Short mmCIF file of C-alpha atoms in Angstrom, two decimals:
data_model
loop_
_atom_site.label_atom_id
_atom_site.label_comp_id
_atom_site.label_asym_id
_atom_site.label_seq_id
_atom_site.Cartn_x
_atom_site.Cartn_y
_atom_site.Cartn_z
CA MET A 169 84.96 107.41 96.36
CA GLN A 170 83.86 103.76 96.48
CA ILE A 171 86.27 101.03 97.61
CA ARG A 172 86.53 99.51 94.10
CA LYS A 173 87.78 102.63 92.71
CA LEU A 174 90.57 102.70 95.27
CA PHE A 175 92.08 99.84 93.29
CA ARG A 176 92.60 102.21 90.35
CA VAL A 177 93.62 105.25 92.60
CA LEU A 178 95.99 103.56 94.78
CA VAL A 179 97.42 100.25 93.18
CA ALA A 180 97.17 101.46 89.64
CA GLY A 181 98.49 104.90 90.59
CA GLY A 182 101.28 103.48 92.47
CA ALA A 183 102.28 101.21 89.66
CA ILE A 184 102.68 104.18 87.37
CA LEU A 185 104.86 105.82 89.93
CA GLY A 186 106.89 102.68 90.28
CA GLY A 187 107.32 102.48 86.70
CA VAL A 188 105.03 99.43 85.98
CA VAL A 189 102.45 100.25 83.31
CA GLY A 190 99.45 97.95 82.65
CA CYS A 191 98.73 97.13 86.36
CA GLY A 192 95.29 96.01 86.86
CA GLY A 193 94.67 95.37 83.07
CA SER A 194 92.36 92.65 83.86
CA ASP A 195 90.29 94.97 86.03
CA ASN A 196 90.98 93.41 89.30
CA SER A 197 88.72 95.96 91.07
CA GLN A 198 85.76 93.97 89.92
CA GLY A 199 86.37 91.76 92.89
CA GLN A 200 87.91 88.66 91.16
CA THR A 201 89.17 86.38 93.72
CA SER A 202 91.50 84.15 91.53
CA SER A 203 94.44 84.63 89.30
CA PRO A 204 97.37 82.48 88.23
CA THR A 205 99.08 83.04 91.25
CA THR A 206 96.18 82.84 93.76
CA GLY A 207 95.80 79.59 95.90
CA GLY A 208 99.49 78.70 96.06
CA ASP A 209 100.79 78.35 99.63
CA GLY A 210 103.53 81.00 99.05
CA GLY A 211 105.71 79.26 101.36
CA THR A 212 103.16 79.53 104.26
CA ASN A 213 102.62 77.08 107.10
CA PRO A 214 99.23 75.81 108.14
CA ASP A 215 98.91 78.56 110.85
CA GLY A 216 99.36 81.21 108.13
CA GLY A 217 102.73 82.55 107.46
CA MET A 218 106.28 82.27 108.77
CA PRO A 219 107.23 82.43 112.47
CA GLY A 220 107.96 86.10 113.35
CA GLY A 221 107.12 89.18 111.49
CA GLY A 222 104.26 91.61 112.15
CA GLY A 223 102.14 94.38 111.03
CA THR A 224 101.42 97.94 111.79
CA HIS A 225 98.40 99.50 113.57
CA GLY A 226 96.01 101.47 111.35
CA TRP A 227 92.76 103.39 111.80
CA MET B 267 76.29 119.82 105.80
CA LYS B 268 74.73 118.62 108.92
CA ARG B 269 76.44 120.12 111.99
CA THR B 270 77.07 117.76 114.82
CA GLY B 271 78.18 118.60 118.31
CA GLN B 272 79.61 116.80 121.25
CA SER B 273 76.47 117.56 123.19
CA GLU B 274 74.55 114.93 121.21
CA LEU B 275 76.83 112.31 122.48
CA SER B 276 76.21 110.43 125.67
CA GLN B 277 79.01 110.43 128.30
CA SER B 278 79.90 106.79 127.35
CA LEU B 279 79.90 107.50 123.56
CA ARG B 280 81.92 110.54 124.10
CA GLN B 281 84.56 108.50 125.90
CA ILE B 282 84.62 105.96 123.00
CA VAL B 283 85.31 108.71 120.48
CA ALA B 284 88.00 110.24 122.86
CA GLU B 285 89.76 106.74 123.02
CA ALA B 286 89.59 106.30 119.19
CA TRP B 287 91.23 109.57 118.46
CA THR B 288 93.89 108.75 121.30
CA PHE B 289 94.62 105.58 119.49
CA ARG B 290 94.95 107.17 116.41
CA PHE B 291 97.24 109.88 118.03
CA ASN B 292 99.66 106.95 118.91
CA VAL B 293 99.20 105.24 115.43
CA GLU B 294 100.33 108.51 113.65
CA ARG B 295 103.17 108.88 115.97
CA GLU B 296 104.34 105.53 115.45
CA ALA B 297 103.97 106.11 111.66
CA ALA B 298 106.01 109.22 111.62
CA ILE B 299 109.08 107.29 113.25
CA ARG B 300 108.54 104.24 111.02
CA PHE B 301 108.54 106.54 107.72
CA GLU B 302 111.56 108.45 109.02
CA ARG B 303 113.51 105.23 109.26
CA LEU B 304 112.07 103.57 106.16
CA ALA B 305 113.12 106.50 104.09
CA LYS B 306 116.71 105.93 104.93
CA ARG B 307 116.46 102.32 104.48
CA LEU B 308 114.58 102.67 101.02
CA ASP B 309 117.55 104.80 99.81
CA GLY B 310 119.91 102.19 100.91
CA VAL B 311 118.29 99.38 99.05
CA GLY B 312 117.96 101.30 95.73
CA ALA B 313 114.35 102.45 95.76
CA LEU B 314 113.19 104.85 93.35
CA PRO B 315 114.15 108.36 94.42
CA ALA B 316 110.60 109.60 93.97
CA VAL B 317 109.51 106.75 96.56
CA VAL B 318 112.29 107.82 99.09
CA GLU B 319 111.12 111.49 98.74
CA MET B 320 107.54 110.52 99.13
CA THR B 321 108.63 108.45 102.47
CA VAL B 322 110.45 111.60 103.81
CA ARG B 323 107.33 113.70 103.30
CA ALA B 324 105.15 110.93 104.74
CA SER B 325 106.99 111.12 108.13
CA HIS B 326 106.18 114.99 108.30
CA ASP B 327 102.60 114.26 107.27
CA GLU B 328 102.19 111.55 109.92
CA GLY B 329 103.55 114.02 112.50
CA ARG B 330 101.05 116.57 111.63
CA HIS B 331 98.25 114.13 111.64
CA ALA B 332 99.37 113.17 115.31
CA ARG B 333 98.79 116.87 116.31
CA HIS B 334 95.38 116.87 114.64
CA CYS B 335 94.32 113.59 116.40
CA ALA B 336 95.41 114.86 119.66
CA ASP B 337 93.51 118.12 119.30
CA LEU B 338 90.42 115.87 118.60
CA ALA B 339 91.08 113.63 121.42
CA ARG B 340 91.19 116.51 123.86
CA ARG B 341 88.35 118.03 122.15
CA TYR B 342 86.31 115.00 123.41
CA GLY B 343 87.77 114.90 126.89
CA ALA B 344 90.77 112.76 126.63
CA ALA B 345 93.86 113.79 128.93
CA LEU B 346 96.83 112.97 126.57
CA ILE B 347 99.94 112.42 128.24
CA PRO B 348 102.31 111.55 125.53
CA ASP B 349 104.68 108.60 126.44
CA GLU B 350 107.65 107.24 124.72
CA ILE B 351 106.90 105.40 121.45
CA SER B 352 108.80 103.61 119.23
CA ALA B 353 108.33 101.70 115.72
CA PRO B 354 110.69 98.81 115.52
CA GLU B 355 111.31 96.81 112.49
CA ILE B 356 108.53 94.34 111.86
CA ALA B 357 110.08 92.05 109.28
CA PRO B 358 110.63 88.36 110.29
CA PRO B 359 114.27 87.16 110.73
CA GLY B 360 116.11 85.61 107.97
CA LEU B 361 115.30 87.98 105.18
CA GLY B 362 117.86 90.09 103.53
CA ASP B 363 118.14 93.83 103.42
CA ARG B 364 115.87 94.50 100.47
CA GLU B 365 113.22 91.82 101.52
CA ARG B 366 113.04 93.32 105.04
CA VAL B 367 112.48 96.79 103.66
CA LEU B 368 109.89 95.53 101.14
CA TYR B 369 108.11 93.63 103.71
CA GLU B 370 107.78 96.64 106.06
CA VAL B 371 106.69 98.93 103.19
CA VAL B 372 104.03 96.33 102.10
CA ALA B 373 102.63 96.04 105.75
CA ALA B 374 102.70 99.94 106.39
CA CYS B 375 101.58 101.18 103.09
CA CYS B 376 99.95 98.53 100.77
CA ILE B 377 97.91 97.12 103.84
CA THR B 378 97.73 99.67 106.49
CA GLU B 379 97.60 102.85 104.47
CA THR B 380 95.23 101.32 102.10
CA GLU B 381 92.96 100.26 104.71
CA SER B 382 93.18 103.73 106.46
CA THR B 383 92.49 105.43 102.98
CA SER B 384 89.37 103.33 102.88
CA VAL B 385 88.13 104.21 106.34
CA LEU B 386 88.84 107.75 105.63
CA THR B 387 86.84 107.80 102.46
CA THR B 388 83.96 106.36 104.37
CA LEU B 389 84.24 108.94 107.23
CA PHE B 390 84.66 111.82 104.76
CA ASN B 391 81.23 111.20 103.32
CA GLU B 392 79.55 111.03 106.58
CA PRO B 393 77.99 114.41 107.96
CA THR B 394 80.51 115.86 110.58
CA ASP B 395 81.19 119.50 111.79
CA SER B 396 83.14 121.66 109.37
CA ARG B 397 86.42 121.38 111.44
CA LEU B 398 86.51 117.64 111.53
CA HIS B 399 85.62 117.68 107.91
CA LEU B 400 88.57 119.64 106.91
CA ILE B 401 90.93 117.42 108.93
CA LEU B 402 89.47 114.60 107.29
CA ARG B 403 90.04 115.87 103.82
CA GLN B 404 93.60 116.64 104.66
CA LEU B 405 94.29 113.03 106.34
CA LEU B 406 92.63 111.37 103.25
CA ARG B 407 94.70 113.31 100.75
CA ASP B 408 97.91 112.44 102.65
CA GLU B 409 96.95 108.77 103.03
CA VAL B 410 96.38 108.16 99.49
CA ARG B 411 99.89 109.29 98.80
CA HIS B 412 101.20 107.06 101.43
CA SER B 413 99.53 103.95 100.08
CA ARG B 414 100.59 104.69 96.69
CA LEU B 415 104.31 104.83 97.58
CA GLY B 416 103.88 101.32 98.85
CA TRP B 417 102.32 100.10 95.84
CA ALA B 418 104.97 101.89 93.74
CA HIS B 419 107.87 100.38 95.75
CA LEU B 420 106.20 97.02 95.12
CA ALA B 421 105.80 97.44 91.57
CA HIS B 422 109.56 98.55 91.40
CA GLU B 423 110.76 95.38 93.25
CA SER B 424 108.57 93.14 91.30
CA THR B 425 110.63 94.14 88.31
CA ARG B 426 113.97 93.62 90.06
CA GLY B 427 113.20 89.94 91.50
CA ASP B 428 110.95 87.51 92.79
CA VAL B 429 108.55 88.71 95.31
CA GLN B 430 106.39 85.65 95.79
CA TYR B 431 107.99 85.13 99.13
CA LEU B 432 105.70 87.68 100.44
CA GLY B 433 102.57 85.52 100.07
CA GLY B 434 103.16 83.40 103.06
CA LEU B 435 103.96 86.43 105.12
CA ILE B 436 101.09 88.73 104.56
CA PRO B 437 98.84 86.81 107.24
CA ASN B 438 101.62 87.86 109.82
CA MET B 439 101.05 91.38 108.45
CA LEU B 440 97.36 91.17 108.98
CA GLU B 441 97.34 89.56 112.50
CA VAL B 442 97.86 92.87 114.15
CA TYR B 443 94.00 93.64 113.21
CA ALA B 444 92.87 90.49 114.83
CA ASP B 445 95.06 91.51 117.94
CA ASP B 446 93.25 94.77 117.91
CA GLY B 447 89.83 93.11 118.40
CA LEU B 448 88.52 93.63 114.82
CA PHE B 449 87.06 90.26 114.53
CA GLY B 450 85.88 89.77 118.10
CA ALA B 451 82.48 90.57 119.66
CA ALA B 452 82.20 94.10 120.77
CA PRO B 453 79.86 95.83 123.26
CA THR B 454 76.63 97.17 121.74
CA GLU B 455 77.91 100.95 122.26
CA LEU B 456 80.64 100.42 119.81
CA ASP B 457 78.25 99.87 117.11
CA ALA B 458 76.47 103.18 117.82
CA PRO B 459 75.69 104.79 114.46
CA GLU B 460 76.23 108.34 116.24
CA LEU B 461 79.77 107.70 116.23
CA LEU B 462 80.24 107.96 112.51
CA ASN B 463 79.44 111.84 112.90
CA HIS B 464 82.49 112.06 115.24
CA GLY B 465 84.85 110.47 112.90
CA VAL B 466 84.67 107.00 114.33
CA LEU B 467 83.38 103.75 112.48
CA PRO B 468 81.03 101.62 114.46
CA HIS B 469 82.52 98.24 114.95
CA SER B 470 80.80 96.16 112.62
CA MET B 471 81.21 98.68 109.72
CA LYS B 472 84.95 98.78 110.54
CA ARG B 473 85.31 94.99 110.11
CA SER B 474 83.13 95.15 106.89
CA ILE B 475 85.17 98.07 105.37
CA PHE B 476 88.35 96.27 106.42
CA THR B 477 87.20 92.90 104.71
CA MET B 478 85.97 94.75 101.63
CA THR B 479 89.34 96.46 101.22
CA LEU B 480 91.26 93.47 101.47
CA LEU B 481 89.09 91.72 98.77
CA GLU B 482 88.64 94.55 96.41
CA VAL B 483 92.01 96.46 96.66
CA VAL B 484 94.88 94.86 98.71
CA PHE B 485 94.49 91.02 97.31
CA PRO B 486 94.12 92.12 93.72
CA GLY B 487 96.83 94.66 94.04
CA LEU B 488 99.20 92.00 95.52
CA GLU B 489 98.40 89.45 92.78
CA SER B 490 98.98 92.15 90.26
CA PHE B 491 102.60 92.34 91.22
CA GLY B 492 103.09 88.48 91.64
CA VAL B 493 102.50 88.17 95.30
CA PRO B 494 100.10 84.98 96.13
CA SER B 495 97.19 86.07 97.98
CA GLY B 496 96.07 82.54 98.81
CA PRO B 497 97.53 82.40 102.42
CA ALA B 498 95.95 85.88 103.19
CA ARG B 499 92.57 84.84 101.84
CA GLU B 500 92.69 81.70 104.03
CA TRP B 501 93.46 83.77 107.00
CA LEU B 502 90.67 86.04 106.38
CA VAL B 503 88.22 83.12 106.15
CA ARG B 504 89.48 81.80 109.49
CA LYS B 505 89.17 85.00 111.22
CA SER B 506 85.70 85.74 109.72
CA SER B 507 84.33 82.17 110.70
CA PRO B 508 82.55 82.03 114.02
CA PRO B 509 84.18 79.75 116.50
CA PRO B 510 83.06 76.17 116.49
CA GLN B 511 80.27 75.31 118.95
CA SER B 512 81.11 72.98 121.96
CA PRO B 513 78.99 69.70 122.12
CA ALA B 514 77.28 71.32 125.02
CA GLN B 515 76.31 74.33 122.94
CA GLN B 516 75.13 72.27 119.99
CA ALA B 517 72.83 70.40 122.15
CA LEU B 518 70.92 73.57 123.22
#
C-alpha cells in the first residue's frame, strides 16, 4: 500500500465511520499543499503552538 | 519470501533491533492505557458509539501488540524488565472537556497511529522471516482501525463545532517526534539497510516516511475537516532545515 493510498483508507474511511460523506473529494491524496484553510496561523505563536500540550510516541 | 535470521546481524545491529522492539513494547503499553482511558472519556463527551467501541477494542489490541513486541525484543537479546508505565493526558490547559479529548485523539490516532500504519506498511513489504511477517500483518490490520477511529471522531466533531483551534496545537503534538531524535544526525549503523529485514526502519528512511505521511495523509486529512495545517507545515520546514552555520563554519 503506497502512502498516498493511505489517505483514502484512513482519512476517507474514518470520515465515513464518523458520518461525514465526501471527505477528500478534491483528491487530497495527490499531495496538494494548499486549501482555503491552509496558511492561517490557527492561533499559534511564532514558536509553533500554544504553551503546553504534547504528543504520543509512535513507531 | 526471503528467510532472514539473526545470525546475519552483527552484534551492534542486533542490539539496535532489540532496542527498537523494546521501545515499541513501551509505546504499545502506553497506548493500551491511553485507549482504555480515552474510551471512557469519549463516551462522556458524546462520541459516536462505534468510535467508543473501537477505542475499547484498541486498548485490548495494544496490549496484545505489547506482548508481540516483548517477544521480539527478547528474541534479539533484550532483557525486558517491565517497569511502571503511565499515559497521562497530553492536552494543554485551558481547553474544555470535549476539546481535551479531541486533542488527545488527534495526537494519538490521526497522527501517531497514521504514522505507525505508514511505517508498518513499509515494513510489511520487506522480506522478513515468516513469524515476523505474521506479526507485522496483524499489527498493520489493527493500526489501520486505530487511525480510522481518530479520523472518525475528528469528522464527527467537525460537524458539531469549530475545530480550527487545533491548527495551532498540531506542532505541540508533533514535537515528540523531534524529541525522539527523528530530525537529528544518527550514527551510521542506524542507517544499515539490514535493519529492514528485522522490522526496523533505517533512520533516514524513517524520517522520510514520517515526512511523506504528514504531507500526503495527515495534513490533507486535517484540512479536510477544517483544521488549518499551516502551523504544522511551518514546524516541519523548521525541523527539516539544517541548522544555520556559524560565521566560522561559513569561512571554511
